[in-house]
mmCIF file of C-alpha atoms and ligand atoms in Angstrom:
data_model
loop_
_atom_site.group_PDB
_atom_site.id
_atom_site.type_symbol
_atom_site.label_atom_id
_atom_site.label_comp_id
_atom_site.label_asym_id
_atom_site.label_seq_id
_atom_site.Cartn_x
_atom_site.Cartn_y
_atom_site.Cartn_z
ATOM 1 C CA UNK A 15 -15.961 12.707 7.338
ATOM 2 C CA UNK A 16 -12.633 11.486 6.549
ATOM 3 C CA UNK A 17 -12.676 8.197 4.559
ATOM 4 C CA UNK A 18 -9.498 6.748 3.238
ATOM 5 C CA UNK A 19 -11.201 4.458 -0.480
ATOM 6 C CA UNK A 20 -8.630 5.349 -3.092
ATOM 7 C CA UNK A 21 -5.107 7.437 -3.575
ATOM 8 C CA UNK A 22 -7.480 8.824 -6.063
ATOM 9 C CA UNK A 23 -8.640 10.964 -3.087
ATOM 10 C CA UNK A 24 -5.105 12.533 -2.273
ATOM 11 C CA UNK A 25 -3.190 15.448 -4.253
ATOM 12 C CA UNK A 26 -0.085 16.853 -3.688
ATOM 13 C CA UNK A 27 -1.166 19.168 -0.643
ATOM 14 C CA UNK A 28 -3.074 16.468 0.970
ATOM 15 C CA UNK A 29 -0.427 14.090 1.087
ATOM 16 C CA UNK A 30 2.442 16.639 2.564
ATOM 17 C CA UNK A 31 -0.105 17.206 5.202
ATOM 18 C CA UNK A 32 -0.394 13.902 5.960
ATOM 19 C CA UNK A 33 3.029 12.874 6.128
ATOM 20 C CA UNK A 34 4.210 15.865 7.750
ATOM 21 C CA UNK A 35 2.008 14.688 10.337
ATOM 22 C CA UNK A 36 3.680 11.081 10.359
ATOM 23 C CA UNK A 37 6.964 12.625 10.819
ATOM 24 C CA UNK A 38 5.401 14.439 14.004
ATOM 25 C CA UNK A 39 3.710 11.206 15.269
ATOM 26 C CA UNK A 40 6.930 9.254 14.496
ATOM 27 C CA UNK A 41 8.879 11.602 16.731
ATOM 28 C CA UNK A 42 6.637 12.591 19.585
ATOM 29 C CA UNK A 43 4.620 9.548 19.987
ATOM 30 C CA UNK A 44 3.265 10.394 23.450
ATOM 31 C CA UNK A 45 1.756 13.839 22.176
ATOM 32 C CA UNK A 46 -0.796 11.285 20.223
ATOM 33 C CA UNK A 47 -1.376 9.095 23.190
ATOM 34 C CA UNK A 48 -4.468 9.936 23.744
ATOM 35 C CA UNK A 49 -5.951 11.190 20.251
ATOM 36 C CA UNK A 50 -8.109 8.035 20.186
ATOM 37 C CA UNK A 51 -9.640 7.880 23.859
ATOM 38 C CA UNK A 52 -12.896 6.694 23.799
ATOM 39 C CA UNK A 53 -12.982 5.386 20.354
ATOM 40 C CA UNK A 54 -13.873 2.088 18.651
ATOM 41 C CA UNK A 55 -12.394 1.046 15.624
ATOM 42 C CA UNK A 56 -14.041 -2.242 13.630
ATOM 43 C CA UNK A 57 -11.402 -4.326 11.958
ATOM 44 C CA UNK A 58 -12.989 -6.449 9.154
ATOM 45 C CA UNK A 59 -10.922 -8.440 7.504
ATOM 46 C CA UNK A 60 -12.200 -11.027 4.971
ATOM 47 C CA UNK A 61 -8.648 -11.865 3.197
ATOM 48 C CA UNK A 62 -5.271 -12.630 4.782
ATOM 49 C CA UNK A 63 -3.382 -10.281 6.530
ATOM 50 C CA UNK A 64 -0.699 -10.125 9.243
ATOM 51 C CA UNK A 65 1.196 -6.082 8.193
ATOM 52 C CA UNK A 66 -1.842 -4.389 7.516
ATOM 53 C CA UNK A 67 -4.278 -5.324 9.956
ATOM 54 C CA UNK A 68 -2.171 -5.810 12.581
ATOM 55 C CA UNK A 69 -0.418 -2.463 12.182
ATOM 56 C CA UNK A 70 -3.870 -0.861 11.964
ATOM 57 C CA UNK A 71 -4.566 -2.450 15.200
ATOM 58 C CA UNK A 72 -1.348 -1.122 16.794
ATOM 59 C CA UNK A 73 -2.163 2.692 15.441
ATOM 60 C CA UNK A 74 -5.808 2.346 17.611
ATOM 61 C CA UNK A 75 -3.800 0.590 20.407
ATOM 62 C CA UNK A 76 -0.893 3.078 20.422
ATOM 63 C CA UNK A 77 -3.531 6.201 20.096
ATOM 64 C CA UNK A 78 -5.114 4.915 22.987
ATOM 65 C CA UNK A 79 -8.216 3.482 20.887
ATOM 66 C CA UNK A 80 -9.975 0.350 21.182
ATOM 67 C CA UNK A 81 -10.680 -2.122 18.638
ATOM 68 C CA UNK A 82 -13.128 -4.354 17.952
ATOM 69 C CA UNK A 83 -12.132 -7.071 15.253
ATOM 70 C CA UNK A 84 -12.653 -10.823 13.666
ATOM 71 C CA UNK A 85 -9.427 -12.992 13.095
ATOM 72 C CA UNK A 86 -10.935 -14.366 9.706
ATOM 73 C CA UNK A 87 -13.728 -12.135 8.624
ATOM 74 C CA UNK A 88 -14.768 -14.508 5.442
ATOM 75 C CA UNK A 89 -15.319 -17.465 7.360
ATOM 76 C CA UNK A 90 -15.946 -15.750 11.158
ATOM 77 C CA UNK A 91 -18.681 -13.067 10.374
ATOM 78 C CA UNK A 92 -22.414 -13.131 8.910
ATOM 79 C CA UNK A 93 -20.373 -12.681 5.418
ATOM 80 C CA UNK A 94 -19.971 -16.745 5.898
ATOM 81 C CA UNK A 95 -24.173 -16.709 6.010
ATOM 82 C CA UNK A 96 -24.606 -14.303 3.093
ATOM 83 C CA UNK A 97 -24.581 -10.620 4.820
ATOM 84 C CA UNK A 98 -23.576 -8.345 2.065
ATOM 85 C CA UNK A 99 -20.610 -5.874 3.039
ATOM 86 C CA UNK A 100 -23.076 -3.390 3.129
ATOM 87 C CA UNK A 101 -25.468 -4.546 5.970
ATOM 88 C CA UNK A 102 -22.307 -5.757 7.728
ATOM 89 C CA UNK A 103 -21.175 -1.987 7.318
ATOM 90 C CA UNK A 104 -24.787 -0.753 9.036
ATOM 91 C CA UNK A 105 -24.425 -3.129 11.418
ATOM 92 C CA UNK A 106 -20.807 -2.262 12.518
ATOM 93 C CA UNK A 107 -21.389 2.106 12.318
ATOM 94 C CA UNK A 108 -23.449 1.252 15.300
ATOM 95 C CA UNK A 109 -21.258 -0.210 17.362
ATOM 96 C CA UNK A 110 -18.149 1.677 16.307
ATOM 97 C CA UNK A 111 -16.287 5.008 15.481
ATOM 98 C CA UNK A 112 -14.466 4.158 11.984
ATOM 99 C CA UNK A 113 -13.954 0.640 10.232
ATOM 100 C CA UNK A 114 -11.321 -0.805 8.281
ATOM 101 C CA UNK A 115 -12.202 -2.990 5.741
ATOM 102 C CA UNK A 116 -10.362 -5.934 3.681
ATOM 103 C CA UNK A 117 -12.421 -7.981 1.041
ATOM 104 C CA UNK A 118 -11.602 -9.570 -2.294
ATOM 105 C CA UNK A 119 -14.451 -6.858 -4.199
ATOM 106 C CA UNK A 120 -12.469 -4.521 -6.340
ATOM 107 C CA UNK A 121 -15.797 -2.577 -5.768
ATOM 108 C CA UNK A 122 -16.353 -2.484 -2.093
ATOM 109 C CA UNK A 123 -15.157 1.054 -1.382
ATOM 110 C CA UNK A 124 -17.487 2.648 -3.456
ATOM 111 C CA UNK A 125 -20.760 0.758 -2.163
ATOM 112 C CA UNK A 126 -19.571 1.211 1.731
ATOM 113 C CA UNK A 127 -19.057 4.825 1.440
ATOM 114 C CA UNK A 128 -22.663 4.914 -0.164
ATOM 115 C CA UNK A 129 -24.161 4.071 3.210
ATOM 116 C CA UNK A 130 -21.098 4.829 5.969
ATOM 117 C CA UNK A 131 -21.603 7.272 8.744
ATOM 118 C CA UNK A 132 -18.390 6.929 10.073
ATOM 119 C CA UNK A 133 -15.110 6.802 8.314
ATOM 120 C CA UNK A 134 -14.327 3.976 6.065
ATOM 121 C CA UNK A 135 -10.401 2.986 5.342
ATOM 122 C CA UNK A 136 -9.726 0.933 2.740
ATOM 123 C CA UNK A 137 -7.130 -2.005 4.084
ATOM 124 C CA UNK A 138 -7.250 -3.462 0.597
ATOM 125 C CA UNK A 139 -10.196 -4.071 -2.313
ATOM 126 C CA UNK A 140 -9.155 -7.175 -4.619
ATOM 127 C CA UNK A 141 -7.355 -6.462 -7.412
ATOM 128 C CA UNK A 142 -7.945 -2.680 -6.848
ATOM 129 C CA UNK A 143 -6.781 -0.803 -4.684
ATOM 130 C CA UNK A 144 -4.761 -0.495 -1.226
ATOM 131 C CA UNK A 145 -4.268 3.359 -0.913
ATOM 132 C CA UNK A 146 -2.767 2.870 2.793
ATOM 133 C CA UNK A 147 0.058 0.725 1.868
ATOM 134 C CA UNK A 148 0.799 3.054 -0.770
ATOM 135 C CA UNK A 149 0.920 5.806 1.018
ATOM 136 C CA UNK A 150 3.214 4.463 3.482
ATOM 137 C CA UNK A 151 5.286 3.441 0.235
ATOM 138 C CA UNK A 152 5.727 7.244 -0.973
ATOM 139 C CA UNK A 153 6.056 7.797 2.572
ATOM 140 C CA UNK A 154 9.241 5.488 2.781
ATOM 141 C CA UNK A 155 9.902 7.585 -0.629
ATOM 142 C CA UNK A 156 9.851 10.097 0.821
ATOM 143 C CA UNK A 157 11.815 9.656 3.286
ATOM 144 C CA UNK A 158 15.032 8.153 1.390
ATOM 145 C CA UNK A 159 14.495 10.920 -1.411
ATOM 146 C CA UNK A 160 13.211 14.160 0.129
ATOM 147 C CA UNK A 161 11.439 15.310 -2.906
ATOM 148 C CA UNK A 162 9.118 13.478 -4.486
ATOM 149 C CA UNK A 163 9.170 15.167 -7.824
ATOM 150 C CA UNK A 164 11.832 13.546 -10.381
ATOM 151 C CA UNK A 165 11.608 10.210 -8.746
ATOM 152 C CA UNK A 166 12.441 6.966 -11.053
ATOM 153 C CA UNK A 167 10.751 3.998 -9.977
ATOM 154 C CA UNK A 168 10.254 0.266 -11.583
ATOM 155 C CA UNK A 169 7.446 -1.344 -10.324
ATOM 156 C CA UNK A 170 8.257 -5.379 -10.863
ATOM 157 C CA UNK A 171 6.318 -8.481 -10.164
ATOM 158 C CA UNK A 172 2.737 -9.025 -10.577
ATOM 159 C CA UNK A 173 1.681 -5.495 -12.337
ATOM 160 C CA UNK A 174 -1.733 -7.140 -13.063
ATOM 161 C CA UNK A 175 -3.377 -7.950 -10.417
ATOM 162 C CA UNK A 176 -1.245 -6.118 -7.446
ATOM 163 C CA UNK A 177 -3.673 -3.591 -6.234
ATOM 164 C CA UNK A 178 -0.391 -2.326 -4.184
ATOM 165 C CA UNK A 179 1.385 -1.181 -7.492
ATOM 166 C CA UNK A 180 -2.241 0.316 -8.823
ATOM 167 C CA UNK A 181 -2.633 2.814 -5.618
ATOM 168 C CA UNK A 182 1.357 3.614 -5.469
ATOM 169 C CA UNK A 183 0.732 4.475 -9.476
ATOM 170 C CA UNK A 184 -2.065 6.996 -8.552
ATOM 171 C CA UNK A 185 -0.074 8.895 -5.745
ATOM 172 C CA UNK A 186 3.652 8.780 -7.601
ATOM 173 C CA UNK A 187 2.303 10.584 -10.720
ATOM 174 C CA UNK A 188 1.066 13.483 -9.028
ATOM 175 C CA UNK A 189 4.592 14.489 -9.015
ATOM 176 C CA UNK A 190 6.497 16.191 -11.543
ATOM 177 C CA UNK A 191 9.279 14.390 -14.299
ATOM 178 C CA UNK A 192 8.505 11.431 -12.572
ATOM 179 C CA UNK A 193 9.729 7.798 -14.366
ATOM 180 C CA UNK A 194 8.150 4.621 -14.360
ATOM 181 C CA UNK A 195 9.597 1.757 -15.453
ATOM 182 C CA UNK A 196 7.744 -2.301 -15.790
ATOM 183 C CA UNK A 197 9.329 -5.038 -15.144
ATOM 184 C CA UNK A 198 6.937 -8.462 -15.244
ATOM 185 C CA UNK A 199 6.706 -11.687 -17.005
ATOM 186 C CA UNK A 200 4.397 -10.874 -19.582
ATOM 187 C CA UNK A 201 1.010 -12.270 -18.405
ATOM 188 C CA UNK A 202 1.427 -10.196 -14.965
ATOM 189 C CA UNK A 203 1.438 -6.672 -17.395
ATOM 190 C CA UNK A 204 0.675 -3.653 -16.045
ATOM 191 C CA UNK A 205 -3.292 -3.326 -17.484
ATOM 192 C CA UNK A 206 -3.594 -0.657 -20.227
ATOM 193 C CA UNK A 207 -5.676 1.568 -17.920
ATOM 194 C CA UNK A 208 -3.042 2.650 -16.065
ATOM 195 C CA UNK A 209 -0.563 3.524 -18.691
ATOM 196 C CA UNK A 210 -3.042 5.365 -20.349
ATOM 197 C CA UNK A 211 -3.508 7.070 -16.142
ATOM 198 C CA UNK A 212 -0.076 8.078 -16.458
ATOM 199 C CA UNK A 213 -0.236 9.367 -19.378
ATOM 200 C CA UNK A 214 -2.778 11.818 -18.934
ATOM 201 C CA UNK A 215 -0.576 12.845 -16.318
ATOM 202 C CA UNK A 216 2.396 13.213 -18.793
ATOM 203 C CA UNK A 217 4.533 10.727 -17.658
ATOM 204 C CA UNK A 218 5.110 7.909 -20.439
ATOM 205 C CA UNK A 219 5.261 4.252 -19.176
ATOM 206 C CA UNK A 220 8.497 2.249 -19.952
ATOM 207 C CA UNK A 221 8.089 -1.606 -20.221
ATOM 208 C CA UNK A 222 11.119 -3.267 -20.195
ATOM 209 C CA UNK A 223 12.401 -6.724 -20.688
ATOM 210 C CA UNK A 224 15.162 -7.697 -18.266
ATOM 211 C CA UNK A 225 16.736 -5.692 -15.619
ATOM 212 C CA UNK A 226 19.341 -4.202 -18.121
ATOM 213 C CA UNK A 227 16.130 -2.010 -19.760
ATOM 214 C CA UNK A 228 16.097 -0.213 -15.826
ATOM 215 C CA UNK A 229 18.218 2.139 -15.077
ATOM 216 C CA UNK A 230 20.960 1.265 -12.916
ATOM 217 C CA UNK A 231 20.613 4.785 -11.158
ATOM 218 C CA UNK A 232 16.538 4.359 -10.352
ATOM 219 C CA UNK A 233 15.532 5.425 -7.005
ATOM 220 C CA UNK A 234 13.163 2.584 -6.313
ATOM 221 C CA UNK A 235 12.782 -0.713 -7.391
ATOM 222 C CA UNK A 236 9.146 -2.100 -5.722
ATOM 223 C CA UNK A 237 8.426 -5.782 -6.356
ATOM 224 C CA UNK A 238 5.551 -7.479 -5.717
ATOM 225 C CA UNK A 239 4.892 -10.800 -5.416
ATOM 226 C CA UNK A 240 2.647 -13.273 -7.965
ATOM 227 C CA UNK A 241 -1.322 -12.917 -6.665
ATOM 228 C CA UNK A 242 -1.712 -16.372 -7.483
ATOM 229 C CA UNK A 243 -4.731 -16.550 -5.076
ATOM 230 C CA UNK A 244 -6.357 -13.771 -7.902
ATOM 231 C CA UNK A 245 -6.227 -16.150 -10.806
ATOM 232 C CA UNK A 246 -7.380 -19.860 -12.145
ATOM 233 C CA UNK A 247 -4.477 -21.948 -13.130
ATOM 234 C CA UNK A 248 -0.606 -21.923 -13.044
ATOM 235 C CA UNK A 249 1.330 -19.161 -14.946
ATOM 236 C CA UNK A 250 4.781 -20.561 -13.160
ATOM 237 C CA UNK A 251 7.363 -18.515 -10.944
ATOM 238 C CA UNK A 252 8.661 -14.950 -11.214
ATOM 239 C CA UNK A 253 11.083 -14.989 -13.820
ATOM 240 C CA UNK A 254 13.384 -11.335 -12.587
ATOM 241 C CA UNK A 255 14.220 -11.966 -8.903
ATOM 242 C CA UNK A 256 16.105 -9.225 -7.093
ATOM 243 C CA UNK A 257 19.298 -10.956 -5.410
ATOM 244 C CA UNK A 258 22.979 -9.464 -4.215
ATOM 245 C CA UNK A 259 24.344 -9.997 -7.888
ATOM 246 C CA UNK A 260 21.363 -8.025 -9.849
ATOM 247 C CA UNK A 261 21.266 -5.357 -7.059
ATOM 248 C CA UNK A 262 25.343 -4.404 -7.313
ATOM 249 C CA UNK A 263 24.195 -3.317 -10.799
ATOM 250 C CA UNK A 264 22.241 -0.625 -9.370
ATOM 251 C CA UNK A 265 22.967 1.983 -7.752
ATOM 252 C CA UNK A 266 24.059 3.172 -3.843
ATOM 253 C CA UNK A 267 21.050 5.067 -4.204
ATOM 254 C CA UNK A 268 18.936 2.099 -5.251
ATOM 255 C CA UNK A 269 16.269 1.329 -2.955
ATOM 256 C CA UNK A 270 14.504 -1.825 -3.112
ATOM 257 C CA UNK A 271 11.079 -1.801 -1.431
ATOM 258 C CA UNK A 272 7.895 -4.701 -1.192
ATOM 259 C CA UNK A 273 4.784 -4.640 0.620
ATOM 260 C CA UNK A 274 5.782 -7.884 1.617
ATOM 261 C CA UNK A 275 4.064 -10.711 2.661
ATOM 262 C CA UNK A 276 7.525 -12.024 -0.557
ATOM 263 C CA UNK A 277 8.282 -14.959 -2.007
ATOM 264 C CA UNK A 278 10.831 -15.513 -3.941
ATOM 265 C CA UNK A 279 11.198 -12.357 -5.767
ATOM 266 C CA UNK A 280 13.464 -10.885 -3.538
ATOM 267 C CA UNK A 281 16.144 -13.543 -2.402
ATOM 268 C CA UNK A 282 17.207 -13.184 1.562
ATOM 269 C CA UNK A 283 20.959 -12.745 0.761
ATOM 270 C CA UNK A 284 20.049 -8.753 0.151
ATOM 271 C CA UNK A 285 18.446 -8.512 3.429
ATOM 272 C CA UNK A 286 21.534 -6.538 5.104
ATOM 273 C CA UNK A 287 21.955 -4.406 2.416
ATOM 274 C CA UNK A 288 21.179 -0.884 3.377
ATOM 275 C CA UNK A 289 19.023 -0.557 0.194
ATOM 276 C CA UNK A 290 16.788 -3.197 1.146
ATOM 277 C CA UNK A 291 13.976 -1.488 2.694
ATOM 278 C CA UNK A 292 11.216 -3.306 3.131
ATOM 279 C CA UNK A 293 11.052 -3.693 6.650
ATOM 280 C CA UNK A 294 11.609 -0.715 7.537
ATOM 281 C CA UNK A 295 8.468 0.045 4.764
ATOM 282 C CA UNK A 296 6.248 -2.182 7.189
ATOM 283 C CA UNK A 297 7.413 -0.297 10.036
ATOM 284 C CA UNK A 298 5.979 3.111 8.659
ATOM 285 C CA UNK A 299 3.393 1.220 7.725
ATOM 286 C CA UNK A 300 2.413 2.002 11.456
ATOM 287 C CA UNK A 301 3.252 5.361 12.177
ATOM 288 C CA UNK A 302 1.268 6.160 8.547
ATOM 289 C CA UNK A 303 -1.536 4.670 10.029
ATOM 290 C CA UNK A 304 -1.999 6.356 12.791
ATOM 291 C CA UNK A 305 -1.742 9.629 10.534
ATOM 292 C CA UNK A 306 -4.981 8.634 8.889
ATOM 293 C CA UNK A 307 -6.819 8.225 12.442
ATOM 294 C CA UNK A 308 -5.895 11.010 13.425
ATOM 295 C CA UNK A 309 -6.890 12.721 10.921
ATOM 296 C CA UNK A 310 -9.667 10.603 10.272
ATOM 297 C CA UNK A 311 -11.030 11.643 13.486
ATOM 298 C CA UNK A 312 -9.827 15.567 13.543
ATOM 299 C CA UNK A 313 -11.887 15.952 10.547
ATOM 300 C CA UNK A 314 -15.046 15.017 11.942
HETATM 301 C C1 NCD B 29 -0.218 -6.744 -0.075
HETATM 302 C C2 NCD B 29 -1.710 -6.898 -0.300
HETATM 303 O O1 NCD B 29 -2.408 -7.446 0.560
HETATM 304 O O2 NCD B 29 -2.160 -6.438 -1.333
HETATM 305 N N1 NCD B 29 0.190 -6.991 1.240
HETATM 306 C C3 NCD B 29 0.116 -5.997 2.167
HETATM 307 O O3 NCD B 29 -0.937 -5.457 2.433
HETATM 308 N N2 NCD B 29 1.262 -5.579 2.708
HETATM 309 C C4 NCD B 29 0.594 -7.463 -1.076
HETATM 310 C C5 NCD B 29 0.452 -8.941 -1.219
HETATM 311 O O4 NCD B 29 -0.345 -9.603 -0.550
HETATM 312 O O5 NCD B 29 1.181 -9.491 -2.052
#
């Protein structure tokens, strides 16, 4: 059984499988048409969400799934009466083929896979983890790049609590002379345990200041924007915002990517810039997707 619970999961092999198989789906769409007949996928989201659930929802739709789903999970489900995830999960396995989970538990994954018989993706886990939006991140890597290994990226924003950054961490380090480089306001660092994850994998984690500590010729430059929903009081706006004058510093070669929903982080007047990628990010967001059901359900 194919779950998707952490970029933990993936290695080097795994992940060229998986997006040589997005490249495939991305091309030939019709060959997939029908790789989903007959199956039921549970959408349970408990936290805001328009990219990820809705592009979920499109993969099932455009494999020629079904989907069963709540608009608002934390106030439209049995969660609301005090169902723990995990009955909610026996509940749902009986009624459907795969689920995709959202919930503000950093811990979720873990407990669901405990009990799942059917394949469990994680669509986000609090501050944790969101392995499918970082895959379709390296994806859009990928893509721009060709090889993976030797890629410089700063990850910006809020490094804390951006369970985005965390997953995209996992997956970029499995690559070889790879560079990371921080960018935050200082109560948004990137926690300790993940400098200390990519340094086990040999790659040493440069902090930096102000944009003129990056680069100007890094590959990527992924911002995120402040969780503020994560945290108890007010720790003010993002202090380095990406706009047309910071981003002729960089390179041609420069591309700036976001998971997006933004705020102000990245200002609109780099929108047409043919680095700014973030919307075409969402749209493999899809095709990415529908990789994982596919193979979700191949492996069976
Ligand atoms: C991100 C998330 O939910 O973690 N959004 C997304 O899935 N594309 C980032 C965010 O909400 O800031």
């Amino acid at each position: 059984m194919k779950h998707v619970l952490s970029a933990e999961q993936y290695n080097r092999e795994s992940l060229e499988q998986l997006f040589e198989l997005t490249d495939d789906i991305k091309k030939n769409p019709t060959k997939y048409a029908k790789k989903l007949d007959g199956k039921i996928v549970a959408v349970m989201f408990y936290e805001p969400s328009t990219r990820t659930r809705m592009s979920f929802q499109t993969a099932i739709l455009r494999l020629g799934g079904q989907y069963i789903a709540t608009e608002n999970a934390a106030s439209n489900s049995s969660g609301k009466k005090g169902e723990t995830l995990q009955d909610t999960v026996k509940i749902l396995q009986g009624y459907a083929d795969a689920i995709v989970i959202r919930h503000s538990s950093d811990t979720w994954p873990e407990e669901a896979a405990k009990i799942a018989t059917v394949p469990i993706i994680n669509g986000g886990a609090g501050k944790g983890e969101h392995p499918t939006q970082a895959l379709l991140d390296l994806y859009t890597i990928r893509e721009h790049r060709k090889s993976l290994d030797g890629v410089k990226v700063a990850i910006l924003g809020d490094l804390l609590n951006g369970r985005t950054i965390h997953s995209l961490l996992k997956l970029v380090s499995l690559y070889k002379n790879v560079e990371v480089y921080g960018l935050s306001k200082e109560c948004f660092a990137l926690p300790q345990k993940y400098i200390d994850m990519l340094a086990s994998r040999g790659i040493q984690y440069k902090k930096c200041n102000n944009f003129n500590d990056i680069p100007k010729d890094v590959d990527v430059m992924y911002h995120t924007r402040i969780q503020s929903e994560r945290f108890e009081g007010d720790f003010g706006r993002e202090e380095f915002i990406i706009n047309k004058e910071i981003l002729s510093q960089f390179s041609e070669h420069t591309i700036v990517l976001h998971p997006l929903p933004r705020n102000e982080e990245i200002s609109e007047d780099i929108d047409n810039d043919p680095r700014a990628m973030y919307f075409t990010q969402a749209v493999n967001g899809l095709y990415v997707r529908m990789g994982l059901f596919v193979q979700a359900f191949e492996d069976k």
